[in-house]
Every structure is written in structure tokens, then in C-alpha cells.
Coordinates of C-alpha atoms in Angstrom, one line a residue:
Chain U
M1 CA 3.6 -1.6 -17.7
A2 CA 5.4 -0.7 -14.7
P3 CA 5.8 -1.5 -12.0
F4 CA 7.1 -5.0 -13.3
H5 CA 6.3 -8.5 -12.2
L6 CA 9.9 -8.8 -11.2
E7 CA 9.7 -12.2 -9.9
T8 CA 8.4 -13.6 -13.1
I9 CA 11.3 -11.4 -15.2
A10 CA 14.4 -11.6 -13.3
G11 CA 13.8 -14.9 -11.2
T12 CA 14.2 -14.8 -7.4
I13 CA 18.1 -14.0 -7.5
G14 CA 17.4 -11.1 -9.9
Y15 CA 14.5 -9.8 -7.9
D16 CA 16.6 -9.7 -4.7
L17 CA 19.6 -8.3 -6.7
I18 CA 17.3 -5.3 -7.7
F19 CA 16.3 -4.3 -4.4
L20 CA 20.2 -4.8 -3.4
L21 CA 20.9 -2.0 -6.2
I22 CA 18.2 0.1 -4.9
G23 CA 19.2 -0.1 -1.6
M24 CA 22.7 1.0 -2.3
G25 CA 21.5 3.7 -4.2
F26 CA 19.5 4.5 -1.3
G27 CA 22.3 4.1 1.4
A28 CA 24.7 6.2 -1.1
V29 CA 22.3 9.2 -1.3
L30 CA 21.8 9.2 2.4
E31 CA 25.6 9.5 3.3
L32 CA 26.0 12.0 0.7
S33 CA 23.6 14.1 1.7
G34 CA 25.2 13.9 5.3
F35 CA 22.7 11.7 6.9
G36 CA 25.4 9.8 8.7
D37 CA 26.0 12.6 10.8
S38 CA 24.0 12.7 14.2
R39 CA 24.7 16.3 14.5
K40 CA 23.3 17.3 11.2
L41 CA 20.3 15.6 12.1
A42 CA 19.6 16.7 15.3
A43 CA 20.5 20.5 14.1
Q44 CA 17.0 20.3 12.4
F45 CA 15.2 20.4 15.6
Y46 CA 17.4 23.7 16.8
L47 CA 16.5 25.4 13.2
R48 CA 20.1 25.9 12.7
E49 CA 20.3 23.7 10.0
M50 CA 17.3 22.5 8.0
T51 CA 19.2 19.7 5.8
V52 CA 16.6 16.9 7.2
L53 CA 13.5 18.8 6.2
K54 CA 15.3 20.0 2.7
V55 CA 16.4 16.5 1.7
M56 CA 13.4 14.9 2.8
F57 CA 10.7 16.9 1.1
T58 CA 12.8 17.5 -2.0
A59 CA 12.9 13.7 -2.1
I60 CA 9.0 13.3 -1.8
V61 CA 8.1 16.0 -4.1
V62 CA 10.7 14.8 -6.8
A63 CA 9.3 11.1 -6.6
C64 CA 5.7 12.4 -6.2
V65 CA 5.9 14.4 -9.5
L66 CA 7.8 11.4 -11.2
V67 CA 5.4 9.3 -10.0
F68 CA 2.0 10.9 -11.0
L69 CA 3.5 12.3 -14.1
S70 CA 4.5 8.6 -15.4
S71 CA 0.8 7.5 -14.0
A72 CA -0.5 10.7 -16.1
L73 CA 1.6 9.6 -19.4
G74 CA 0.5 5.7 -19.0
L75 CA 3.8 4.6 -18.2
L76 CA 3.0 3.5 -14.5
D77 CA 0.0 1.9 -12.7
F78 CA -0.5 3.7 -9.7
G79 CA -3.2 1.3 -8.6
R80 CA -0.4 -1.5 -8.3
L81 CA 2.1 0.6 -6.3
W82 CA 2.3 -0.1 -2.6
V83 CA 0.8 2.7 -0.9
N84 CA 1.4 2.7 2.9
P85 CA -2.0 1.7 4.6
T86 CA -3.5 4.3 7.2
Y87 CA -3.6 3.5 10.8
L88 CA -4.1 7.2 11.7
A89 CA -3.7 6.5 15.6
P90 CA -0.7 4.4 15.8
G91 CA 0.7 6.3 13.2
I92 CA 0.8 9.4 15.2
V93 CA 1.6 7.6 18.7
G94 CA 4.6 5.7 16.7
G95 CA 5.7 9.2 15.4
L96 CA 5.5 11.1 18.5
V97 CA 7.4 8.0 19.7
M98 CA 9.9 8.0 17.0
G99 CA 10.5 12.1 17.5
V100 CA 11.6 11.4 20.9
G101 CA 13.9 8.6 19.8
F102 CA 15.1 10.8 17.1
I103 CA 16.2 13.7 19.2
L104 CA 17.6 11.6 21.9
G105 CA 19.5 9.3 19.6
G106 CA 20.0 11.6 16.5
F107 CA 19.4 9.1 13.8
C108 CA 16.5 7.3 12.4
P109 CA 16.7 3.4 11.6
G110 CA 17.8 4.1 7.9
T111 CA 20.0 6.6 8.4
S112 CA 21.7 5.1 11.7
L113 CA 22.4 2.1 9.2
V114 CA 24.4 4.6 6.9
A115 CA 26.4 5.9 10.0
A116 CA 27.1 2.6 11.0
S117 CA 28.3 1.5 7.5
T118 CA 30.9 4.2 7.9
L119 CA 32.2 3.0 11.1
K120 CA 30.6 6.0 13.1
L121 CA 30.4 4.5 16.8
D122 CA 27.1 6.3 17.8
G123 CA 25.6 4.8 14.8
I124 CA 26.5 1.2 15.7
F125 CA 24.9 1.9 18.9
F126 CA 22.1 3.3 17.8
V127 CA 21.2 0.1 15.3
L128 CA 21.8 -2.1 18.5
G129 CA 19.2 0.1 19.8
V130 CA 16.8 -0.5 17.0
F131 CA 17.1 -4.3 17.3
A132 CA 16.1 -4.0 21.1
G133 CA 13.4 -2.0 20.3
V134 CA 12.3 -4.1 17.4
F135 CA 12.4 -7.2 19.6
L136 CA 10.7 -5.4 22.6
F137 CA 7.7 -4.4 20.2
G138 CA 7.3 -8.2 19.2
E139 CA 7.0 -9.0 23.0
T140 CA 4.8 -6.3 23.8
V141 CA 2.2 -5.6 21.2
D142 CA -0.4 -8.4 22.3
A143 CA -1.0 -6.1 25.4
Y144 CA -2.2 -3.2 23.0
Q145 CA -3.4 -5.3 20.0
P146 CA -6.8 -3.5 19.5
F147 CA -4.6 -0.2 19.4
Y148 CA -2.5 -1.1 17.3
H149 CA -5.0 -2.1 14.6
S150 CA -7.7 0.7 15.4
T151 CA -8.3 3.6 13.1
A152 CA -7.5 1.7 10.0
M153 CA -8.5 3.2 6.8
G154 CA -6.8 1.2 4.1
R155 CA -5.1 2.6 1.3
F156 CA -6.3 6.0 1.6
T157 CA -4.4 8.9 -0.4
I158 CA -5.0 12.7 0.3
P159 CA -6.7 13.3 -3.0
E160 CA -9.3 10.9 -2.1
W161 CA -9.7 12.5 1.3
L162 CA -9.9 16.0 -0.2
G163 CA -11.5 15.1 -3.1
L164 CA -9.2 16.6 -5.5
P165 CA -7.6 15.5 -8.6
Y166 CA -4.1 13.8 -8.0
G167 CA -2.4 16.2 -10.4
V168 CA -4.0 19.2 -8.5
V169 CA -2.8 17.9 -5.1
V170 CA 0.7 17.1 -6.7
L171 CA 1.0 20.9 -7.7
M172 CA -0.3 22.1 -4.1
L173 CA 2.2 19.6 -2.7
V174 CA 5.1 21.2 -4.5
L175 CA 4.0 24.7 -3.6
M176 CA 4.0 23.9 -0.2
A177 CA 7.4 22.3 -0.3
L178 CA 8.7 25.4 -1.9
A179 CA 7.2 27.7 0.7
M180 CA 8.9 25.3 3.2
F181 CA 12.1 25.8 1.5
W182 CA 11.9 29.5 1.7
A183 CA 11.1 29.4 5.4
A184 CA 13.9 26.9 6.1
G185 CA 16.4 29.3 4.7
V186 CA 15.2 32.0 6.4
S187 CA 15.5 29.8 9.8
E188 CA 19.0 29.0 8.9
A189 CA 20.3 32.5 8.4
F190 CA 18.5 33.6 11.6
F191 CA 19.0 30.8 14.1
G192 CA 22.3 29.3 12.5
A193 CA 24.1 32.3 10.9
R194 CA 22.3 34.9 13.2
K195 CA 21.5 37.4 10.2
S196 CA 19.3 40.2 10.9
W197 CA 16.3 40.3 9.0
Q198 CA 17.2 43.3 6.8
E199 CA 20.5 41.1 5.7
I200 CA 18.1 37.7 4.8
R201 CA 15.7 40.0 3.0
A202 CA 18.5 41.6 0.9
T203 CA 19.6 38.2 0.2
P204 CA 19.3 37.4 -3.6
W205 CA 17.7 34.3 -4.9
K206 CA 19.9 31.5 -6.1
K207 CA 19.6 30.9 -9.6
G208 CA 20.0 27.1 -9.1
H209 CA 17.0 27.2 -6.8
L210 CA 14.8 29.1 -8.9
A211 CA 15.5 27.0 -11.9
G212 CA 14.8 23.6 -9.5
A213 CA 11.8 25.2 -8.2
G214 CA 10.5 26.4 -11.7
A215 CA 11.0 22.7 -13.2
L216 CA 9.1 21.1 -10.4
V217 CA 6.3 23.6 -10.5
L218 CA 6.1 22.9 -14.5
L219 CA 6.2 19.1 -14.4
A220 CA 3.5 19.1 -11.7
G221 CA 1.5 21.4 -13.9
V222 CA 1.7 19.2 -16.4
T223 CA 0.8 16.5 -14.5
A224 CA -2.2 18.2 -13.4
A225 CA -3.1 19.3 -17.1
I226 CA -2.8 15.8 -18.1
G227 CA -5.0 14.1 -15.5
Q228 CA -4.5 10.7 -14.2
P229 CA -5.9 7.7 -16.5
T230 CA -9.5 7.4 -16.9
L231 CA -11.1 4.4 -16.9
A232 CA -11.1 3.9 -20.5
D233 CA -7.5 4.8 -20.4
R234 CA -7.1 1.8 -18.2
W235 CA -9.1 -0.7 -20.0
G236 CA -6.5 0.2 -23.1
W237 CA -3.7 -1.2 -21.1
I238 CA -5.1 -4.5 -20.6
A239 CA -7.6 -4.5 -23.3
A240 CA -5.5 -6.7 -25.7
D241 CA -5.6 -9.5 -23.0
G242 CA -9.1 -8.6 -21.6
Q243 CA -10.9 -9.4 -25.1
Q244 CA -9.0 -12.7 -25.7
Q245 CA -10.2 -13.7 -22.1
I246 CA -13.7 -12.6 -23.2
A247 CA -13.3 -14.4 -26.7
L248 CA -12.0 -18.0 -25.2
R249 CA -14.8 -17.2 -22.7
E250 CA -12.3 -17.8 -19.9
I251 CA -14.3 -15.4 -17.8
Y252 CA -17.7 -16.7 -18.3
V253 CA -18.4 -19.6 -15.3
E254 CA -21.2 -22.1 -15.3
P255 CA -23.8 -21.9 -12.8
V256 CA -22.9 -25.5 -11.7
E257 CA -19.6 -24.1 -10.8
V258 CA -20.7 -21.1 -8.6
V259 CA -22.9 -23.4 -7.0
D260 CA -20.1 -26.0 -6.4
L261 CA -17.8 -22.8 -5.0
K262 CA -20.6 -21.5 -2.8
K263 CA -20.5 -25.0 -0.8
D264 CA -16.8 -24.5 -0.3
L265 CA -16.4 -22.9 3.2
T266 CA -12.9 -21.5 2.7
L267 CA -14.2 -19.4 0.0
R268 CA -16.1 -16.1 -0.2
V269 CA -18.4 -16.0 -2.7
D270 CA -19.5 -12.6 -3.8
V271 CA -22.4 -11.8 -6.1
L272 CA -22.7 -8.4 -7.8
D273 CA -26.2 -8.3 -9.5
L274 CA -26.2 -5.7 -12.1
R275 CA -30.2 -5.7 -13.4
R276 CA -32.6 -3.2 -12.8
E277 CA -34.3 -2.9 -9.3
E278 CA -37.8 -4.8 -10.6
D279 CA -35.8 -7.8 -11.7
F280 CA -33.8 -8.1 -9.1
N281 CA -36.8 -8.1 -6.5
R282 CA -38.2 -10.6 -8.8
F283 CA -35.6 -13.1 -8.5
H284 CA -31.9 -13.0 -7.5
L285 CA -29.5 -15.3 -6.2
A286 CA -29.3 -15.7 -2.3
G287 CA -26.7 -13.6 -0.9
A288 CA -26.2 -11.4 -4.3
R289 CA -25.8 -7.5 -4.1
R290 CA -27.3 -5.4 -6.5
V291 CA -24.8 -2.6 -8.0
T292 CA -25.2 -0.2 -10.7
R293 CA -22.6 0.7 -13.2
E294 CA -22.0 4.2 -11.3
E295 CA -21.1 2.1 -8.2
L296 CA -18.6 0.0 -9.8
R297 CA -16.6 3.2 -11.0
D298 CA -16.9 4.6 -7.5
P299 CA -13.4 4.3 -6.2
A300 CA -14.8 4.1 -2.8
F301 CA -16.7 0.7 -3.7
V302 CA -13.9 -0.6 -5.7
K303 CA -11.5 -0.3 -3.0
T304 CA -13.7 -2.5 -0.8
L305 CA -13.2 -5.3 -3.9
L306 CA -9.9 -4.4 -3.8
A307 CA -9.4 -4.9 -0.2
A308 CA -11.2 -8.3 -0.1
G309 CA -8.9 -11.4 1.1
D310 CA -7.0 -13.4 -1.3
N311 CA -10.1 -16.2 -1.1
T312 CA -12.9 -14.0 -2.6
I313 CA -14.3 -14.7 -5.8
V314 CA -16.5 -11.9 -7.4
F315 CA -19.2 -12.9 -9.8
L316 CA -21.2 -10.3 -12.0
A317 CA -24.5 -11.1 -12.8
S318 CA -27.3 -9.7 -15.3
N319 CA -29.8 -10.9 -17.2
G320 CA -27.9 -11.9 -19.9
E321 CA -24.0 -11.6 -20.4
E322 CA -23.9 -8.5 -21.7
E323 CA -24.2 -6.0 -19.2
A324 CA -22.1 -8.4 -16.8
T325 CA -19.0 -8.2 -19.4
A326 CA -19.1 -4.4 -19.4
A327 CA -19.3 -4.5 -15.5
W328 CA -16.4 -6.9 -15.9
K329 CA -14.3 -4.8 -18.1
D330 CA -14.9 -1.7 -15.8
L331 CA -13.7 -3.9 -12.9
K332 CA -10.8 -5.5 -14.3
A333 CA -9.3 -2.3 -15.5
Q334 CA -9.5 -1.0 -12.0
G335 CA -7.4 -3.9 -11.0
V336 CA -10.1 -6.3 -9.5
V337 CA -8.8 -9.8 -9.4
N338 CA -10.9 -13.3 -9.2
L339 CA -13.2 -11.5 -11.2
Y340 CA -15.7 -13.6 -13.4
V341 CA -19.3 -13.2 -15.1
L342 CA -22.3 -16.0 -14.5
A343 CA -22.2 -17.5 -17.9
G344 CA -25.8 -17.2 -19.2
G345 CA -26.7 -14.7 -16.8
I346 CA -29.7 -15.2 -14.2
N347 CA -31.9 -16.3 -17.4
G348 CA -29.4 -19.3 -17.7
W349 CA -29.6 -19.9 -14.4
L350 CA -33.2 -20.1 -14.1
D351 CA -33.0 -22.4 -17.0
L352 CA -30.9 -24.8 -14.7
Y353 CA -32.6 -24.4 -11.9
P354 CA -36.0 -23.5 -12.7
P355 CA -38.5 -21.7 -10.3
P356 CA -42.1 -23.5 -9.8
A357 CA -44.2 -23.1 -12.6
C358 CA -46.7 -21.5 -10.5
I359 CA -44.4 -18.8 -10.1
A360 CA -42.5 -18.1 -13.1
T361 CA -42.4 -19.3 -16.8
R362 CA -40.2 -19.3 -19.5
A363 CA -41.1 -16.5 -22.0
A364 CA -40.6 -16.9 -25.5
G365 CA -39.3 -14.0 -26.3
D366 CA -35.9 -12.8 -28.3
P367 CA -33.1 -14.8 -26.3
S368 CA -30.5 -12.5 -27.2
G369 CA -30.5 -9.0 -25.2
D370 CA -29.9 -8.5 -21.7
T371 CA -33.3 -8.7 -20.6
M372 CA -35.5 -10.8 -18.3
Q373 CA -36.4 -14.0 -20.2
W374 CA -38.7 -15.4 -17.2
R375 CA -42.2 -14.1 -16.3
F376 CA -42.4 -14.1 -12.5
S377 CA -46.1 -13.9 -10.9
A378 CA -44.6 -12.4 -7.7
A379 CA -41.4 -10.7 -6.6
V380 CA -39.6 -13.8 -4.6
G381 CA -36.4 -12.3 -4.2
D382 CA -34.2 -15.3 -3.0
R383 CA -37.0 -17.1 -1.4
I384 CA -37.4 -19.8 -3.7
P385 CA -35.2 -22.8 -3.6
S386 CA -33.8 -21.8 -7.3
A387 CA -31.7 -18.9 -5.4
H388 CA -29.5 -21.2 -3.5
P389 CA -29.3 -24.6 -4.9
D390 CA -26.2 -24.8 -2.9
R391 CA -28.0 -25.3 0.4
A392 CA -28.5 -28.7 2.1
T393 CA -31.6 -27.6 3.5
R394 CA -33.7 -25.6 1.3
D395 CA -36.5 -23.0 2.0
P396 CA -40.0 -24.8 1.6
L397 CA -41.6 -24.2 -1.6
P398 CA -44.2 -21.6 -2.0
A399 CA -47.7 -22.6 -1.2
C400 CA -48.9 -22.6 -4.5
A401 CA -46.1 -25.0 -5.7
L402 CA -46.8 -27.3 -2.7
E403 CA -50.5 -27.3 -3.9
A404 CA -49.3 -28.1 -7.4
R405 CA -47.2 -30.8 -5.9
R406 CA -50.0 -32.5 -4.1
E407 CA -52.5 -32.6 -6.9
E408 CA -49.6 -34.1 -9.1
A409 CA -48.9 -36.8 -6.2
V410 CA -53.0 -37.2 -6.0
H411 CA -53.1 -37.5 -10.0
G412 CA -50.1 -40.3 -10.0
A413 CA -47.9 -37.9 -12.1
A414 CA -44.4 -38.9 -12.5
G415 CA -42.1 -38.2 -9.5
H416 CA -40.1 -35.1 -9.2
D417 CA -36.3 -35.9 -9.8
E418 CA -34.5 -32.7 -7.9
E419 CA -31.1 -33.8 -9.3
T420 CA -31.6 -33.1 -13.0
A421 CA -28.8 -30.4 -13.4
P422 CA -26.2 -31.6 -15.6
R423 CA -23.1 -32.1 -12.9
T424 CA -20.0 -31.6 -15.6
F425 CA -18.5 -28.5 -16.5
V426 CA -15.3 -27.1 -17.2
R427 CA -13.8 -25.2 -14.2
K428 CA -12.9 -21.7 -15.0
V429 CA -11.9 -20.2 -11.8
R430 CA -8.5 -20.0 -11.0
L431 CA -7.9 -18.0 -7.8
Q432 CA -5.1 -15.6 -8.1
R433 CA -3.1 -14.0 -5.4
K434 CA -2.9 -10.4 -5.2
V435 CA 0.2 -8.8 -6.6
V436 CA 0.3 -6.3 -3.9
A437 CA 4.1 -6.7 -2.5
K438 CA 4.7 -5.7 1.2
G439 CA 6.3 -2.4 1.8
G440 CA 9.9 -2.4 2.8
C441 CA 8.8 -1.2 6.2
G442 CA 6.8 -2.0 9.2
Chain T
M1 CA 51.1 10.3 7.2
K2 CA 48.3 13.0 7.3
R3 CA 44.5 11.9 6.6
K4 CA 42.8 13.8 3.9
E5 CA 40.1 16.0 5.0
P6 CA 36.7 14.3 4.3
R7 CA 35.1 15.8 1.3
P8 CA 32.2 18.1 2.0
Y9 CA 28.6 16.8 1.7
V10 CA 26.5 17.4 -1.3
N11 CA 24.0 20.3 -1.5
P12 CA 20.8 19.3 0.5
Y13 CA 18.5 19.9 -2.5
V14 CA 20.8 17.9 -4.9
G15 CA 21.1 15.3 -2.2
G16 CA 17.0 15.2 -1.9
A17 CA 16.3 15.1 -5.8
L18 CA 19.0 12.3 -6.0
L19 CA 17.0 10.5 -3.3
G20 CA 13.6 11.5 -4.8
V21 CA 14.9 9.7 -8.0
V22 CA 16.0 6.5 -6.3
L23 CA 12.8 6.4 -4.6
F24 CA 10.8 7.0 -8.0
L25 CA 13.0 4.2 -9.7
S26 CA 11.9 1.9 -6.6
F27 CA 8.4 2.6 -7.2
Y28 CA 8.7 2.1 -10.8
I29 CA 10.4 -1.1 -11.0
T30 CA 9.2 -2.8 -8.1
G31 CA 6.0 -1.1 -7.2
N32 CA 7.4 -0.5 -3.5
G33 CA 8.9 2.5 -2.1
L34 CA 12.2 2.5 0.4
G35 CA 12.5 1.2 3.8
A36 CA 14.8 0.0 6.7
S37 CA 12.9 -0.9 9.9
G38 CA 10.8 -3.6 8.5
A39 CA 14.0 -5.4 7.4
I40 CA 15.5 -4.6 10.6
A41 CA 12.7 -6.3 12.3
H42 CA 13.2 -9.5 9.9
V43 CA 16.9 -9.7 10.6
Q44 CA 16.0 -9.6 14.4
A45 CA 13.4 -12.0 14.1
A46 CA 16.1 -14.3 12.3
I47 CA 18.5 -13.9 14.7
L48 CA 16.1 -14.7 17.8
D49 CA 15.0 -17.9 16.0
L50 CA 18.7 -19.3 16.1
F51 CA 18.6 -18.8 19.7
A52 CA 14.8 -19.5 20.9
P53 CA 12.9 -21.0 17.9
G54 CA 10.1 -22.4 20.0
H55 CA 9.6 -18.4 21.5
V56 CA 9.5 -17.1 18.2
D57 CA 6.7 -19.7 17.1
R58 CA 4.9 -18.8 20.2
V59 CA 4.9 -14.7 19.6
A60 CA 2.7 -13.6 16.9
T61 CA 4.9 -10.8 15.6
F62 CA 8.0 -13.1 15.2
A63 CA 6.1 -16.2 14.3
E64 CA 4.7 -13.8 11.3
M65 CA 8.3 -13.7 10.0
A66 CA 10.0 -16.3 11.3
G67 CA 7.6 -18.9 12.4
G68 CA 8.4 -22.5 11.9
T69 CA 10.0 -23.5 8.8
R70 CA 10.1 -19.8 7.8
N71 CA 13.2 -17.9 6.9
A72 CA 12.7 -14.3 8.2
L73 CA 15.5 -13.5 5.8
D74 CA 13.8 -14.4 2.7
S75 CA 12.4 -11.0 2.1
P76 CA 13.4 -8.4 -0.4
G77 CA 13.6 -6.1 2.3
V78 CA 16.5 -7.5 3.8
F79 CA 18.5 -7.2 0.6
M80 CA 17.4 -3.7 0.6
L81 CA 19.0 -3.2 3.8
L82 CA 22.1 -5.1 2.9
G83 CA 22.3 -2.8 -0.1
T84 CA 21.6 0.5 2.1
F85 CA 24.6 -0.6 4.5
L86 CA 26.9 -1.2 1.2
G87 CA 25.8 1.9 -0.5
G88 CA 26.5 3.9 2.8
M89 CA 29.8 2.3 2.9
I90 CA 30.8 2.7 -0.6
S91 CA 30.0 6.5 -0.5
G92 CA 31.6 7.0 2.7
I93 CA 34.7 5.2 1.8
A94 CA 34.7 7.6 -1.8
N95 CA 34.3 10.7 0.1
R96 CA 37.2 9.9 3.2
R97 CA 34.4 9.6 5.6
F98 CA 34.9 6.0 6.3
R99 CA 36.4 6.1 9.6
P100 CA 35.9 5.3 13.3
E101 CA 34.5 8.1 15.2
T102 CA 31.6 9.4 17.2
R103 CA 29.7 12.4 16.3
K104 CA 28.1 14.3 19.4
G105 CA 27.4 17.6 20.8
P106 CA 30.1 19.4 22.3
G107 CA 28.7 19.2 25.9
I108 CA 28.8 15.3 26.5
S109 CA 31.0 12.5 27.0
T110 CA 31.5 9.6 24.1
G111 CA 29.9 7.2 26.8
T112 CA 27.0 9.6 27.3
R113 CA 26.4 9.7 23.2
W114 CA 26.5 6.0 23.1
A115 CA 24.2 5.7 25.9
L116 CA 21.9 7.9 24.6
A117 CA 22.3 6.6 21.0
L118 CA 21.1 3.0 22.2
A119 CA 18.3 4.7 24.1
G120 CA 17.1 6.4 21.4
G121 CA 17.7 3.4 18.9
A122 CA 15.4 1.5 21.1
I123 CA 12.9 4.1 21.5
M124 CA 12.9 4.6 17.6
G125 CA 12.8 0.9 16.6
Y126 CA 9.9 0.6 19.0
G127 CA 8.1 3.4 17.8
A128 CA 8.6 2.6 13.9
R129 CA 7.0 -0.8 14.7
I130 CA 3.9 0.9 16.3
A131 CA 3.8 3.3 13.3
R132 CA 4.2 0.4 10.4
G133 CA 7.6 1.8 9.4
C134 CA 10.3 4.4 9.9
T135 CA 11.1 7.4 8.5
S136 CA 11.9 6.3 5.2
G137 CA 9.4 3.3 4.7
Q138 CA 6.4 5.3 6.2
A139 CA 7.1 9.4 5.8
L140 CA 9.5 9.4 2.6
S141 CA 7.8 6.3 0.7
G142 CA 4.2 7.0 1.8
G143 CA 4.7 10.4 1.5
A144 CA 6.0 10.4 -2.2
V145 CA 2.8 8.5 -3.0
L146 CA 0.7 10.8 -0.9
S147 CA -0.8 8.4 1.6
V148 CA -3.0 10.4 4.5
G149 CA -1.5 8.4 7.3
S150 CA 2.1 9.1 6.0
F151 CA 1.6 12.7 6.5
A152 CA 0.0 12.4 9.9
F153 CA 3.0 10.0 10.7
M154 CA 5.6 12.8 9.4
F155 CA 4.1 15.8 11.4
A156 CA 4.1 13.4 14.7
V157 CA 7.7 12.9 13.8
F158 CA 8.9 16.2 13.7
A159 CA 6.2 17.3 16.7
G160 CA 7.8 14.7 19.1
G161 CA 11.1 16.1 18.1
Y162 CA 10.8 19.7 18.6
A163 CA 8.6 19.1 21.7
L164 CA 11.3 17.5 23.2
A165 CA 14.2 19.5 21.6
W166 CA 14.4 22.1 23.8
F167 CA 14.7 20.2 27.2
V168 CA 17.8 18.1 26.0
R169 CA 19.6 20.9 24.1
R170 CA 22.4 20.4 26.1
L171 CA 22.9 17.3 24.5
W172 CA 23.5 18.5 20.9
N173 CA 24.6 22.3 21.5

């Protein structure tokens, strides 16, 4: 499944070599299109020659159609592609500044490099200018850090914004680009060649243009018709590995390890509780968040998990393991890493860290199935010590439990041993860094 | 000996389609788009690190790339930058466009053009860092994967250019 984990396949040298080759393709195409010539680039802003717009938008729609078509066909995992995170305000301000630099200097950074490589002296001066600008930025950005980090929206795509399927947006983009190309042709004939409106209207369509436009619309239509991969498709890609991890119980983490990890201040431990609200209210782990399976399929929710830091570990908990394992598959398919299931579920947790007898008792019910095996006389939530065995200072016991303990003391019952939980366990959690490489720019 | 004329540039739609295929391959193989300004920043930080390593360690933006024992050049983008340079050069040589010259509007002197290129480059470099990417890294790459910010950025670049174009028309016409 593309994109490939290049560093493991090709090694560091091979990895760099691939970037070198892609760069060479990039440079060669820019040069071939005439982007090494500042006059050609500047002409865009006088509507005489629309080469910049034509090349840029053709490239965008061609790449866009290919990316989402291969994603629809299950050849490429769009979730693992680098999508420039949106910082709206700095993006717009930076863009306006760049527009000014563009019309004064006649290049953008990439094209100036190509101009310089073919000994265009203005290109060489521009590249030197870019170095100076980049240096100045580093020296001055501290003065406006809050602005630089403002309006951050993370990985935010147009289909997410509009609430439309990816394929439909791709098709819309293609149609929009075609309309722009038509307008560009008119503009060139009008402002460049100074033709009259009658002449422009009489000019026949070029066969090559029609064929290219037809191919783009067709491929975009196919992309929209197939649709992007569903959750089931995505699970299918990784099912072999995933099922093996489940079978080997690699994903099931013992409560003792969870408690241990919660004590580690360098980690962030998130517990997502999948049980019904009643069960959750009766008892849940301290800091747990109740989620439904539907929420786990909501891209907006999953985005928050994906955006979490590399030191975040997510545990899924249900009464047993069944429901949590199903949820694990859902999230795994959506690319969430450092994701585990609470071994034995909440039932197993309570067996290990039992609540006071006056609050809850173990029911002798069917141990299989994903139902609560403990009967609570009150909804205590996380207000009993069982909910946070990791804390040094524990909540006071509920009144009824204190009562029971006092009676025990009076009647000379055996002293309580708080540390009864076995402390040996096999560590399962292996922190994994997110494989989202940084973009080439910025 | 008379110099041969440069070959003409390719049709913009053909060039654009080729660029689109390169961009797609970049995404397909590496998961990343194309870019230039980020790598330029890395090279700049590496150069600064040679002369003022202490200063690099104290300024967050530079320290992130070249602080301490970090090698700013150890970034795949730098190799892409080198490739862009080489690719442009090869294509330039093959198409007889590899020759020292200054491209400028007819109304200005070569010196003016150089000064404006330098100033424009500085503005462009500065803006590219505010926007977290240049025309290739933000507009082109982000646009192809439908990033909202990239489209907003793209329109801002064109808006900025068109807003100023009329006032500086003597530079290019």
C-alpha cells in the first residue's frame, strides 16, 4: 500500500536518492514549461500570458485526480499523505506578501532555483534574496508567534469543509479548472494577441484540449462513482496484520500495566470507555471518556486522536473485550497508533482492584459476553479507589465501607492488605512514532 | 560560431500534466508533495550554523533545524532541492537555454532588475515562511490534496500579485 515506508525499504541513502530523483523531475518540468523565465511568470499578472495559471492548475488537477483515483482503487492510503495543515490567517497574510514578492521579483522560490540553475542572473539574485528573507523570518518571527500559530485547523480538506465526498469535490475542481482554462485562453487572445471578441468566439476548440479535458472529467467521474474507501475496505488492507495482533494478544494490556503507565508523567494515557451510559455512571476509570462506536467513525473525532502527541496512548475499554476489540479495529483502520485494549475489560479491572463490598459485588453470571459482571448498589463513577489505583492519595472510602472497616477492626478481623494486586506482567505497550513525514516546504 | 537558438518551451498544458504526474509520483512514493522554500530554510540554517552556531542555538526557528549537533542538511527536502537544481540545469542544457543572461522587462536596466530580484526574493522568502510553504509546497502540493489552507493561500498570492501589478507595470511592460 502506497505511500511506502521508504526508510525501511530503501535505507537512508536510497531514501535521499528518491527525493533527489523526484526533485530532478520537478526541476526539469519547471524548466521545460518556461518557469525559468521571469517575464513569462510576470506576464500572468498582466493577463497577456496565462502560463503560470495553466501549468499550475493542470498540475493540481492531474495530481489530484490521480491521488484520489488511486485512493478509490485502494492503491494509495490518503490518510498517510502529508496534507499541509491549515493556518488560515498566516497562510493568507503570507500569501499576500508572496504575491508582492512575486510581481517585484518575478519568481517564486522553486522557479528561481530553476532559473539560477540555467544561469539566469536575475534568478541567482532572487535565490540570494530568498536566503535573506528566510533568515529575516527566523530572526523576527518571535515578535509575532501568537499570530504565526493562530487559526490552526490542522489537516483540513475542502471535502471536510463542504461535507461532500472526495470524488465529488475532485470532479468540481476539474470542472472549475476547465472553466478557468477557457477564461485564460480568452484573456490571452484579448490582452495578449489583441483579438476582437468576434474573432475569439470564432476560434474553434483544439482537439487536444478537448481530449485532455474529456480524459480528466472521465477519470474524476470514475473517482466520484467508485467513492473513497470505507472503514471496512480500510480494515481489509490491514486485516491480516491486525487479526494476528489480536490472536497473539499483542493489543491487550493488563490493568497493572495501565496503572503503571498512568503514573508516568511523560505519557498521556487516554481511556475511551465504550460501555452504555448506565454502566459508565456506575463505575469508570478515573479520566475515562465515554464514546460510542458511531463517534469512533466520525472523522472529526478521529482527527483529534490522530493529532494527539507521540506520547499519547489510547486504551479502549468495554465490560469484557469484545466491544473494545471491535472498536480497536475501527480506529486501527483509520490510522490511529499507540492504540490498545484493556485486557479483561472493566470486569477484569474490578476483579483486580475490587470495590468495597458494600458498593458492589461480583455477580456469578455468564463470564463470557460483554456485560457488566459487577452489581453496583450505587452509581459511584470514579469516586472509589478502584477507579484510580495509580494515585498516591486516594479518595476516602465511601461511608458504608468505612463503617464496614470499623466493624472489622472492632471484631478483630484480619488486617486489610491494600497491596494484593500481583505486580508481575508482560509489557505490551510499545510507543510508536507517527509516520507522518513533514512536508517539503515550510 | 553562431549560437543555436533555444528550443521553444513545451505547451503549458503538457508541462502542467507532466508536473502533475511528478507531483503524484512524489505523493505516491514518499507520501509528501513537492517543495522548495522549506529546504532553502534548512540550507540557510546550515550556513548560519557554520558562522554563528551559538546564535542558531538561541533562535528557536534555527535551533529547530540546526541547533546543537543537529545537521540542518540532513533532511529529504534538501535532496529534493538539489534535484530541482540539477533537473533544471539538465533541461536547460538540453534545450539550449543554459547561458548567462538577465530576463527583464524592456523598460528597466539590468541593475534595477537585479536589485528588484533580490528584494522580491527576500519578500518571497519571508512570506513563504509565514505561510509555511511556497508556491510549490503550499499551493501546488496542498492544492492537489485539497487542503483548505492551501487554496486560501493560493488565492492570496494571486490577489497580492494582481493588486500590485498595475502599479509596477513599468517593470515588466
